[in-house]
mmCIF file with all atom_site columns, C-alpha atoms and ligand atoms in Angstrom:
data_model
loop_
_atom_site.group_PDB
_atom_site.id
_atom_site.type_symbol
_atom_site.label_atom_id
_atom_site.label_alt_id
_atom_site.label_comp_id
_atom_site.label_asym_id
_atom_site.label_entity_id
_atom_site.label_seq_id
_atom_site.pdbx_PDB_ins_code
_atom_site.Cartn_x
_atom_site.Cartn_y
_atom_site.Cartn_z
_atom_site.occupancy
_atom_site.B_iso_or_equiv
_atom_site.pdbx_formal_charge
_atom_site.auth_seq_id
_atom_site.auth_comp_id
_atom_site.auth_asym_id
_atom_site.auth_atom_id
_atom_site.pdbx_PDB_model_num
ATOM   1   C CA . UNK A 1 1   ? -15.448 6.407   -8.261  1.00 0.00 ? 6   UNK A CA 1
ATOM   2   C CA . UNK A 1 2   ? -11.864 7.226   -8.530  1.00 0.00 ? 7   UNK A CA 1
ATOM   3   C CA . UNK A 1 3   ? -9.640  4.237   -10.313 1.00 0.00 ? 8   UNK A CA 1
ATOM   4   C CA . UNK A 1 4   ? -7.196  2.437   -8.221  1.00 0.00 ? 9   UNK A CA 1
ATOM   5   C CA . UNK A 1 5   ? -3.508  3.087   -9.752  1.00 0.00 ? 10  UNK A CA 1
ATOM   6   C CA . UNK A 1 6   ? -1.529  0.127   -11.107 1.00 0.00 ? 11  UNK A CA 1
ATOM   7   C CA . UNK A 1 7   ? 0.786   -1.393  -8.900  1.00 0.00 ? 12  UNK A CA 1
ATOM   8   C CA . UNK A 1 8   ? 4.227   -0.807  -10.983 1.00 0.00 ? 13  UNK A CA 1
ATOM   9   C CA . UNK A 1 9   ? 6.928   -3.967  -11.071 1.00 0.00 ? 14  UNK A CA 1
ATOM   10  C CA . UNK A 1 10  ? 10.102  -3.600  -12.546 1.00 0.00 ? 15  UNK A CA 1
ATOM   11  C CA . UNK A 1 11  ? 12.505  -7.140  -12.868 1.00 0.00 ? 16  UNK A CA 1
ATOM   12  C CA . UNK A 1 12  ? 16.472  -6.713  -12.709 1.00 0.00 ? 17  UNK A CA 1
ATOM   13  C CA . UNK A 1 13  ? 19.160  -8.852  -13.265 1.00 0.00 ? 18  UNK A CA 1
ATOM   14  C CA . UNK A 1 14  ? 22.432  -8.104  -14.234 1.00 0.00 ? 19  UNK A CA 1
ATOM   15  C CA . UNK A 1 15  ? 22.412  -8.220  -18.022 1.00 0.00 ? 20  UNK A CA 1
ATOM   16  C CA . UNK A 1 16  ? 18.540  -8.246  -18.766 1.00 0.00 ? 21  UNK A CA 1
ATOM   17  C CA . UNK A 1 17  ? 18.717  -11.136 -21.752 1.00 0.00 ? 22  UNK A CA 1
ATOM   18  C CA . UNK A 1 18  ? 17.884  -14.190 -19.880 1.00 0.00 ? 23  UNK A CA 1
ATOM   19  C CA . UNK A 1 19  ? 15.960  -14.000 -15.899 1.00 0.00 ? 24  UNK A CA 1
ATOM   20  C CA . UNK A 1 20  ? 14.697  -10.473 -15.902 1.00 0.00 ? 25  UNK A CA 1
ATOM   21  C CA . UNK A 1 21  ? 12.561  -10.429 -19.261 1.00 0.00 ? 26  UNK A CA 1
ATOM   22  C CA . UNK A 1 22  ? 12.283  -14.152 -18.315 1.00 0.00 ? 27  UNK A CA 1
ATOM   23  C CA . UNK A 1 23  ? 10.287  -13.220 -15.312 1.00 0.00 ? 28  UNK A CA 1
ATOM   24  C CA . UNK A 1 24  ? 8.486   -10.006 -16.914 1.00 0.00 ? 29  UNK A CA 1
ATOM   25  C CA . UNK A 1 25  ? 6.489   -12.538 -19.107 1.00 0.00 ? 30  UNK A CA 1
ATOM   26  C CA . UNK A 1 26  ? 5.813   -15.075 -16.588 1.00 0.00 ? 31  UNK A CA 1
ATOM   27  C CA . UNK A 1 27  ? 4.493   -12.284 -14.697 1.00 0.00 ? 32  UNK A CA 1
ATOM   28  C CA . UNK A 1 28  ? 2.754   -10.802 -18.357 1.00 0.00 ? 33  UNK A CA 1
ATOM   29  C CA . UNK A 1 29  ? 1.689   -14.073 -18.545 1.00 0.00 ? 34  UNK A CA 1
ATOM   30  C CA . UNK A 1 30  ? -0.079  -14.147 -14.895 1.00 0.00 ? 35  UNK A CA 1
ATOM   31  C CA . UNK A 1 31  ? -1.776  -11.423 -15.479 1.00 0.00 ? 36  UNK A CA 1
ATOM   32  C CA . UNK A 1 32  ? -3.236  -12.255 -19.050 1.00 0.00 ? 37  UNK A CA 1
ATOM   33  C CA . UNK A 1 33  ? -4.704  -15.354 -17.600 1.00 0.00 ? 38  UNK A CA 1
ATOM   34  C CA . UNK A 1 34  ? -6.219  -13.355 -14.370 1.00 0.00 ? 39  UNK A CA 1
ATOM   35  C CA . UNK A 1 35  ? -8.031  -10.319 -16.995 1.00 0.00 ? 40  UNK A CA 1
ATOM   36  C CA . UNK A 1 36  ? -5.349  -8.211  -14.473 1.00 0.00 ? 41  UNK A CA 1
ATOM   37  C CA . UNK A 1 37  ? -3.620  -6.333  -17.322 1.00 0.00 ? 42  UNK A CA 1
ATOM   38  C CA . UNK A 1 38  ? -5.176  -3.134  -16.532 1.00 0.00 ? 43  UNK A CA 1
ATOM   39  C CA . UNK A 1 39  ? -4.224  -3.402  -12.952 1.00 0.00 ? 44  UNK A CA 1
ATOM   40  C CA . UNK A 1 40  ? -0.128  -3.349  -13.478 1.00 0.00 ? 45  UNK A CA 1
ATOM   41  C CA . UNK A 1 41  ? 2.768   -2.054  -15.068 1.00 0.00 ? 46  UNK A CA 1
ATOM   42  C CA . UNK A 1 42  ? 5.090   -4.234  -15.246 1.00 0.00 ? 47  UNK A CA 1
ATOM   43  C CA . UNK A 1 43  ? 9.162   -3.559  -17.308 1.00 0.00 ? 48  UNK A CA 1
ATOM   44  C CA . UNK A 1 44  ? 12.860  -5.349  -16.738 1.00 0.00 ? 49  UNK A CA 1
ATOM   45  C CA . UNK A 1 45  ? 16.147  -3.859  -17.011 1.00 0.00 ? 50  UNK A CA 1
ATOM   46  C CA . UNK A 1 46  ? 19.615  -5.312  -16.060 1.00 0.00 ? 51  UNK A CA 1
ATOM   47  C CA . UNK A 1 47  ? 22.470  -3.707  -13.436 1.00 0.00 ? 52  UNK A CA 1
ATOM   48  C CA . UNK A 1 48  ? 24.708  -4.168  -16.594 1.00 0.00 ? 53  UNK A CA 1
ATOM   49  C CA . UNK A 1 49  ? 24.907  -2.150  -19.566 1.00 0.00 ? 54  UNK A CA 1
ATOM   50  C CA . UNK A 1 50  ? 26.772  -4.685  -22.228 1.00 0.00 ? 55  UNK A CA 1
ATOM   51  C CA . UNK A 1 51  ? 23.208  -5.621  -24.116 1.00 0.00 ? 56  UNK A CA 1
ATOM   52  C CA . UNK A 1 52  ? 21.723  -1.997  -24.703 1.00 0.00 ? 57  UNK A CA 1
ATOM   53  C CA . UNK A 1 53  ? 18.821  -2.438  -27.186 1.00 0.00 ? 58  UNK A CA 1
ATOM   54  C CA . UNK A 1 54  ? 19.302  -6.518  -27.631 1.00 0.00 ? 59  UNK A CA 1
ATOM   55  C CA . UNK A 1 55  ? 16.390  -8.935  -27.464 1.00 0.00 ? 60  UNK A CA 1
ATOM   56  C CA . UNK A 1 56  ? 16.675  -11.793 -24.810 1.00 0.00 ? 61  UNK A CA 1
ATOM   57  C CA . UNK A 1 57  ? 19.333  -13.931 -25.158 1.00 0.00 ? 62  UNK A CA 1
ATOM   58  C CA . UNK A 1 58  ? 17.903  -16.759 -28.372 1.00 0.00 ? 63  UNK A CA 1
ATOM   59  C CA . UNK A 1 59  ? 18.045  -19.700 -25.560 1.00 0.00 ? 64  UNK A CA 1
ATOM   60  C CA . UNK A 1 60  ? 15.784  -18.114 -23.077 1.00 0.00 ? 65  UNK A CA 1
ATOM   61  C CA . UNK A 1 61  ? 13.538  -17.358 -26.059 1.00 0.00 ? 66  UNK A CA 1
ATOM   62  C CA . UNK A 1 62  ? 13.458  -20.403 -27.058 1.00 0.00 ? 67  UNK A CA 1
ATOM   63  C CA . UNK A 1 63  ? 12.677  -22.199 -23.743 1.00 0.00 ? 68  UNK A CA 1
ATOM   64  C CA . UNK A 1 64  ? 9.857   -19.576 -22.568 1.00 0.00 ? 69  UNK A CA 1
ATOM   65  C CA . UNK A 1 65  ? 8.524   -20.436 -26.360 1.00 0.00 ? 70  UNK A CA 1
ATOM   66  C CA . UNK A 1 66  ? 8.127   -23.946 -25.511 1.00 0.00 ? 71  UNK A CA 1
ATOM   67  C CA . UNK A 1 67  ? 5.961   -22.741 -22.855 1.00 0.00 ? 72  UNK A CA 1
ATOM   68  C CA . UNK A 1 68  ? 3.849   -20.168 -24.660 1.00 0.00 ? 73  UNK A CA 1
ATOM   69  C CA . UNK A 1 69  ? 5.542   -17.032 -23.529 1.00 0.00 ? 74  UNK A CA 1
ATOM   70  C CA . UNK A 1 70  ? 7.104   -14.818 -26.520 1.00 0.00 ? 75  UNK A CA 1
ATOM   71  C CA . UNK A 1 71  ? 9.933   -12.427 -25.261 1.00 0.00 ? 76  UNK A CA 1
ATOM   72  C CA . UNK A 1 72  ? 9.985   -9.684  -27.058 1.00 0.00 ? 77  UNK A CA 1
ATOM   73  C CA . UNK A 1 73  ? 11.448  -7.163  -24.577 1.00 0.00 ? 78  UNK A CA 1
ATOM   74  C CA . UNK A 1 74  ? 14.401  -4.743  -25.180 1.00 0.00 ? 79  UNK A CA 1
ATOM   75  C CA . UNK A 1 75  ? 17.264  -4.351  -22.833 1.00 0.00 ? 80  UNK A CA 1
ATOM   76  C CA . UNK A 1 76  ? 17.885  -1.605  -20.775 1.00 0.00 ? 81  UNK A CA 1
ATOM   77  C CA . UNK A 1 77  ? 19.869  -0.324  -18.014 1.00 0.00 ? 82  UNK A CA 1
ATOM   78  C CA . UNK A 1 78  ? 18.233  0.366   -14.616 1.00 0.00 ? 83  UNK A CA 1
ATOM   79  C CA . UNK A 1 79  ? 18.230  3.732   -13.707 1.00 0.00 ? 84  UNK A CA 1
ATOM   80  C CA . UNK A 1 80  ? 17.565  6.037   -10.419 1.00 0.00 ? 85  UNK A CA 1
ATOM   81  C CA . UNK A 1 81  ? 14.119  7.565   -12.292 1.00 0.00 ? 86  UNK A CA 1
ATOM   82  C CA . UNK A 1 82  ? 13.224  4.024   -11.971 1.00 0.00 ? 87  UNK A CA 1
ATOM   83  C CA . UNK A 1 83  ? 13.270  3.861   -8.448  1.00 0.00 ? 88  UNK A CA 1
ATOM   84  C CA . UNK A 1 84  ? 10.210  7.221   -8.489  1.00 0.00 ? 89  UNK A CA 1
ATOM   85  C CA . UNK A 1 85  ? 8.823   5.109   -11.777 1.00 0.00 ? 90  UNK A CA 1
ATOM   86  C CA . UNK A 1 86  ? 8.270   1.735   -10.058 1.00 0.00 ? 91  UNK A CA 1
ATOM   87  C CA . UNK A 1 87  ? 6.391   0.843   -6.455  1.00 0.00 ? 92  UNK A CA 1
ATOM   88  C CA . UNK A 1 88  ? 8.661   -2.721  -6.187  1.00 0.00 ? 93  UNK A CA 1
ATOM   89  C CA . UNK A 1 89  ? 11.850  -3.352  -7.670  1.00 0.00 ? 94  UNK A CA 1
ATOM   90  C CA . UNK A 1 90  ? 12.825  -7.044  -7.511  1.00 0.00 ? 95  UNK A CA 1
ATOM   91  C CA . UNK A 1 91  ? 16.256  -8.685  -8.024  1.00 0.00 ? 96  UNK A CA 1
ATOM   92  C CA . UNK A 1 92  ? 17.317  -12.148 -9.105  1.00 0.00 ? 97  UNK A CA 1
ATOM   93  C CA . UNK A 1 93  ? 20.507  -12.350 -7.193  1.00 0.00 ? 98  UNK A CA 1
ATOM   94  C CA . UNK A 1 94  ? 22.289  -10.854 -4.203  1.00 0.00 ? 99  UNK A CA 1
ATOM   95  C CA . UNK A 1 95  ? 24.754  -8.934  -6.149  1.00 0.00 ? 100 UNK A CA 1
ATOM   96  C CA . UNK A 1 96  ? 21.478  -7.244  -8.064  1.00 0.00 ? 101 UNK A CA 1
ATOM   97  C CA . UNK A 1 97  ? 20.096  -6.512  -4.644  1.00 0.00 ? 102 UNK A CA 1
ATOM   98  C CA . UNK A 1 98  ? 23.384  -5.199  -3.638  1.00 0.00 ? 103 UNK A CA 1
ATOM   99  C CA . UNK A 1 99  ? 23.640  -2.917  -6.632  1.00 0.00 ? 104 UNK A CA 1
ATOM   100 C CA . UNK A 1 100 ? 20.077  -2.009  -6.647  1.00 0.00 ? 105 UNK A CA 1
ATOM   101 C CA . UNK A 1 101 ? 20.407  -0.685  -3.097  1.00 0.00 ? 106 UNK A CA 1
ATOM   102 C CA . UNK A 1 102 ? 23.845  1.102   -3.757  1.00 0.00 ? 107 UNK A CA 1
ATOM   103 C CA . UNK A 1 103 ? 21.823  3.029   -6.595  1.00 0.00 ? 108 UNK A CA 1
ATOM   104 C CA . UNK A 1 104 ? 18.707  3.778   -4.534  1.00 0.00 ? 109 UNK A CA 1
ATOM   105 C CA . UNK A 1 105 ? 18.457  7.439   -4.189  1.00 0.00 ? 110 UNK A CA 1
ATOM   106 C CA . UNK A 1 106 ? 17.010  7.352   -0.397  1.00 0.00 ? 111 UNK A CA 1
ATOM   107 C CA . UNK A 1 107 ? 15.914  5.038   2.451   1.00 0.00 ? 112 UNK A CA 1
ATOM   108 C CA . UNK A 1 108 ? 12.821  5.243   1.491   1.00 0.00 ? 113 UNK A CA 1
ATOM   109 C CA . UNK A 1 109 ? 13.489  4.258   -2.359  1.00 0.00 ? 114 UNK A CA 1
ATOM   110 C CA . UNK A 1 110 ? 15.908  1.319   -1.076  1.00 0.00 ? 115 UNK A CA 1
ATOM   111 C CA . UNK A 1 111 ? 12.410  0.091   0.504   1.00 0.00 ? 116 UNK A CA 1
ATOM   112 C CA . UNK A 1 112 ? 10.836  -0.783  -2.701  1.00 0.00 ? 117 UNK A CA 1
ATOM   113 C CA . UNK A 1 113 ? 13.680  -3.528  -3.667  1.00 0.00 ? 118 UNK A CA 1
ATOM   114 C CA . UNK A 1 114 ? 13.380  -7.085  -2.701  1.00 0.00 ? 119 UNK A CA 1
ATOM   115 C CA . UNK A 1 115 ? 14.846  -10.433 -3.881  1.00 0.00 ? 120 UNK A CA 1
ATOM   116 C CA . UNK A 1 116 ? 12.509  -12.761 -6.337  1.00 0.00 ? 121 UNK A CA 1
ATOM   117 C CA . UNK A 1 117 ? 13.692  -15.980 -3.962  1.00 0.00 ? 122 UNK A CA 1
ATOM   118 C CA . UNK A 1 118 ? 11.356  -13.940 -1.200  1.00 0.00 ? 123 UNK A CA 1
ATOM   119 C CA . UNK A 1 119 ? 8.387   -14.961 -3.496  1.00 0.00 ? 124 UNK A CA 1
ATOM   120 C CA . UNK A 1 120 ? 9.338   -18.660 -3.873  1.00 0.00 ? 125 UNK A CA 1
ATOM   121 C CA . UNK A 1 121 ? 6.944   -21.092 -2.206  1.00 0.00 ? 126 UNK A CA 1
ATOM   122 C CA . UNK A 1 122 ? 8.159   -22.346 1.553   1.00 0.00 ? 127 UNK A CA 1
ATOM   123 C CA . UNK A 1 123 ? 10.381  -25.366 0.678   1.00 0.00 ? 128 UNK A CA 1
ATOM   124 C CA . UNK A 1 124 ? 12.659  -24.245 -2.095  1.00 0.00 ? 129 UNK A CA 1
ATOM   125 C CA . UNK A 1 125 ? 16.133  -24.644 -2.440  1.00 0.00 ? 130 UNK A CA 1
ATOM   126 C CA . UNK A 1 126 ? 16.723  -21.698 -3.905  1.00 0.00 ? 131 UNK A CA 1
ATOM   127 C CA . UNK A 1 127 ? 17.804  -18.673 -2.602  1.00 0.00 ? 132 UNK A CA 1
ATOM   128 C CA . UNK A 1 128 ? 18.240  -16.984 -5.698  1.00 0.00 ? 133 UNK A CA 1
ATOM   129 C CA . UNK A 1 129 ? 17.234  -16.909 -8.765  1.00 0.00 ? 134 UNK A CA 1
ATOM   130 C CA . UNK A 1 130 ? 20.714  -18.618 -10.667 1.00 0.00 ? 135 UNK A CA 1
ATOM   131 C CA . UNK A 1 131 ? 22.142  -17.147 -13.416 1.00 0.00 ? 136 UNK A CA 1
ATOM   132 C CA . UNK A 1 132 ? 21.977  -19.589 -16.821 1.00 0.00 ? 137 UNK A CA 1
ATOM   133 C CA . UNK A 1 133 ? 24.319  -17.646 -19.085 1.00 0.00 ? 138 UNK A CA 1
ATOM   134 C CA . UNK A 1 134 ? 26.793  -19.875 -18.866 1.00 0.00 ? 139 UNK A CA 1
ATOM   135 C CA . UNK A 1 135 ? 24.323  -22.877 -18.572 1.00 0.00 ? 140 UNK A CA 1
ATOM   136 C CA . UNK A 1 136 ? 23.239  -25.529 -20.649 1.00 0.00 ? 141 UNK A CA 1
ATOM   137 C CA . UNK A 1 137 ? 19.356  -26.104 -21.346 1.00 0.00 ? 142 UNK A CA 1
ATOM   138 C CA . UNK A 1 138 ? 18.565  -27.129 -17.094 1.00 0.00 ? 143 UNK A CA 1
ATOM   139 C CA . UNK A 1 139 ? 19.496  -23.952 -16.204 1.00 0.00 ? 144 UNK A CA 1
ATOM   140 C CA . UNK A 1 140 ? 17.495  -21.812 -18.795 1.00 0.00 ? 145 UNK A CA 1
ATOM   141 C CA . UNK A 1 141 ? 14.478  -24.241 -17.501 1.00 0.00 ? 146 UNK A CA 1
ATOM   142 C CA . UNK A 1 142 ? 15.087  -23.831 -13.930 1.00 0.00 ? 147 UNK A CA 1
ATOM   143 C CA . UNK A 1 143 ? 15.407  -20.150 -13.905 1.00 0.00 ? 148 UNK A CA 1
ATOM   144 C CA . UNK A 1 144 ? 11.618  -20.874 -15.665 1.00 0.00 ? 149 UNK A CA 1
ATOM   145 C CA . UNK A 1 145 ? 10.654  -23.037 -12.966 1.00 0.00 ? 150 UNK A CA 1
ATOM   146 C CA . UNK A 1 146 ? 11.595  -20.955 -10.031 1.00 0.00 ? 151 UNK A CA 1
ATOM   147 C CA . UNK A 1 147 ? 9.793   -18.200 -11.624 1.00 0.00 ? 152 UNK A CA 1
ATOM   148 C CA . UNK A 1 148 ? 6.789   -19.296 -12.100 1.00 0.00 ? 153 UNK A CA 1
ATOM   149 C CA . UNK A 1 149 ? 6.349   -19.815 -8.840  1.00 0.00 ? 154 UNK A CA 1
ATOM   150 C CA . UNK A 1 150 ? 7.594   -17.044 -7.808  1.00 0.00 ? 155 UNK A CA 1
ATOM   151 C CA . UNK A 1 151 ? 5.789   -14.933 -10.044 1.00 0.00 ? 156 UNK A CA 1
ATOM   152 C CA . UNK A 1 152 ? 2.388   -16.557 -8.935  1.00 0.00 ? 157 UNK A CA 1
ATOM   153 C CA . UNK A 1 153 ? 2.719   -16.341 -5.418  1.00 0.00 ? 158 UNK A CA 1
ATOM   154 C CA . UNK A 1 154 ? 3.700   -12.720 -6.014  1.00 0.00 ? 159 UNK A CA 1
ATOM   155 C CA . UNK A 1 155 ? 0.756   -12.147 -7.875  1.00 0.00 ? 160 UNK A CA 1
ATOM   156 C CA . UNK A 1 156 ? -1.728  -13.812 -5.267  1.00 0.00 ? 161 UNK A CA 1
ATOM   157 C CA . UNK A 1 157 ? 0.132   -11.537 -2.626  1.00 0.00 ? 162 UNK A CA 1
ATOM   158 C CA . UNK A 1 158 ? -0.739  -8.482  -4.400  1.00 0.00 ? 163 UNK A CA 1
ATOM   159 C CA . UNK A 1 159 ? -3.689  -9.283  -5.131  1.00 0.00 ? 164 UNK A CA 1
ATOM   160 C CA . UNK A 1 160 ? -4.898  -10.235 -1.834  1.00 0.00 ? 165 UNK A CA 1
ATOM   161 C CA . UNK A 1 161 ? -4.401  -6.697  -1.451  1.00 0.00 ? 166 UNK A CA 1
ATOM   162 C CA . UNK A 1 162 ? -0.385  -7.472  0.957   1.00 0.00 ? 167 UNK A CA 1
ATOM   163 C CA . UNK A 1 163 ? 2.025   -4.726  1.516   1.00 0.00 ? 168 UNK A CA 1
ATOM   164 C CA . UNK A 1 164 ? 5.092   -5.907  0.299   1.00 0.00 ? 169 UNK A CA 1
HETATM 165 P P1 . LIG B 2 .   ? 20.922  -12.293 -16.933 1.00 0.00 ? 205 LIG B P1 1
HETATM 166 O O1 . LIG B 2 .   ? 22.117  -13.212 -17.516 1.00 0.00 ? 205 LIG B O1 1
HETATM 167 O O2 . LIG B 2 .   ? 21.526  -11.430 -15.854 1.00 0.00 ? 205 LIG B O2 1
HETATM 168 O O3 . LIG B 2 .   ? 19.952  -13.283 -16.395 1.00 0.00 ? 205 LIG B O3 1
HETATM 169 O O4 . LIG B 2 .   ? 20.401  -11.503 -18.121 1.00 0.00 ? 205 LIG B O4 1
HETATM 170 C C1 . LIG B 2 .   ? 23.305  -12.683 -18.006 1.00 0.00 ? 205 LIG B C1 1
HETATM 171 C C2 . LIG B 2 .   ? 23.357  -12.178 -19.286 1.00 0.00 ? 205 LIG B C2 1
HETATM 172 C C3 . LIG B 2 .   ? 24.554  -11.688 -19.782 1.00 0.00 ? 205 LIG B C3 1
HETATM 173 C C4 . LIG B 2 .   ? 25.679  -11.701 -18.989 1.00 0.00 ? 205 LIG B C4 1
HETATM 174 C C5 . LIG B 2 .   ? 25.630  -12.201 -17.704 1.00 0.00 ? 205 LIG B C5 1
HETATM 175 C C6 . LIG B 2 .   ? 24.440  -12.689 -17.203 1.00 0.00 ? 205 LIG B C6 1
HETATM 176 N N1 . LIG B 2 .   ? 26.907  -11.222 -19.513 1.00 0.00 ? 205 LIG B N1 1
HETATM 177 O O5 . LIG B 2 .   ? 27.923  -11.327 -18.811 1.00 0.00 ? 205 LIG B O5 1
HETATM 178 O O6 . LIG B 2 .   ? 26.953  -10.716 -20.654 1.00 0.00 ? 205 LIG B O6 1
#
């Protein structure tokens, strides 16, 4: 019988150290606890180029740490090949959306981008997925809050086999 492929999921935010690899292991994290590894790729790169190469920011580290999840991705920039690399492309923010769609080599490509807040359960505040760089410990643990939500109900969509 012919394997299915693995649904591909790239995370952007603008500078990749704090809500993109943030939400990559949440999501690693989902699938760990599901036996789902096998099923998805799943990467994070920012809009922004100023962190080339850096781990996540030592705060976000830190609070994912406290709840189990070791970040141990590199930054990178987001590129067009990423938009033929990856089936869904999600963004934190408007202005990622915004800048993911500006770089989107077609229509069709622009398709696969959507914003994280369209995974948050009904009832949320949020629109967005805030940015904590300039926040104190709340907003490192919010952006951890929203996302696990997010990233579950995003799971149980895909998995129940949803276009999205
Ligand atoms: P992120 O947060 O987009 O969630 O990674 C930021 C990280 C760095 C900067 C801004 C936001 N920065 O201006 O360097």
């Amino acid at each position: 019988m012919e394997e299915k492929k693995p649904v591909r999921v790239l995370f952007v935010c603008l500078g990749n150290i704090c809500r993109s690899p943030a939400a990559e292991g949440v999501f690693r994290a989902i699938l760990r606890e599901n036996c789902a590894e096998s099923r998805y790729v799943v990467d994070s790169a920012g809009t922004g180029g100023y962190h080339i190469g850096q781990l996540p920011d030592k705060r976000m580290r830190i609070h994912a740490r406290s709840r189990g999840l070791e970040l141990t991705h590199r930054c990178r920039q987001v590129s067009v090949d990423d938009f033929a690399d990856f089936d869904l492309i999600i963004g934190m923010d408007a202005s990622n959306l915004a800048n993911l769609r500006r770089l989107a080599p077609s229509v069709e490509a622009a398709r696969k981008v959507c914003g994280m807040a369209s995974f948050f359960s009904g009832g949320s505040c949020y629109d967005h997925v805030p940015d904590p760089y300039y926040e104190g410990a709340e907003g490192f643990e919010l952006v951890l809050d929203l996302l696990q939500d997010g990233c579950q109900n995003l799971f149980n969509r895909l998995e129940s086999g949803e276009r999205i």
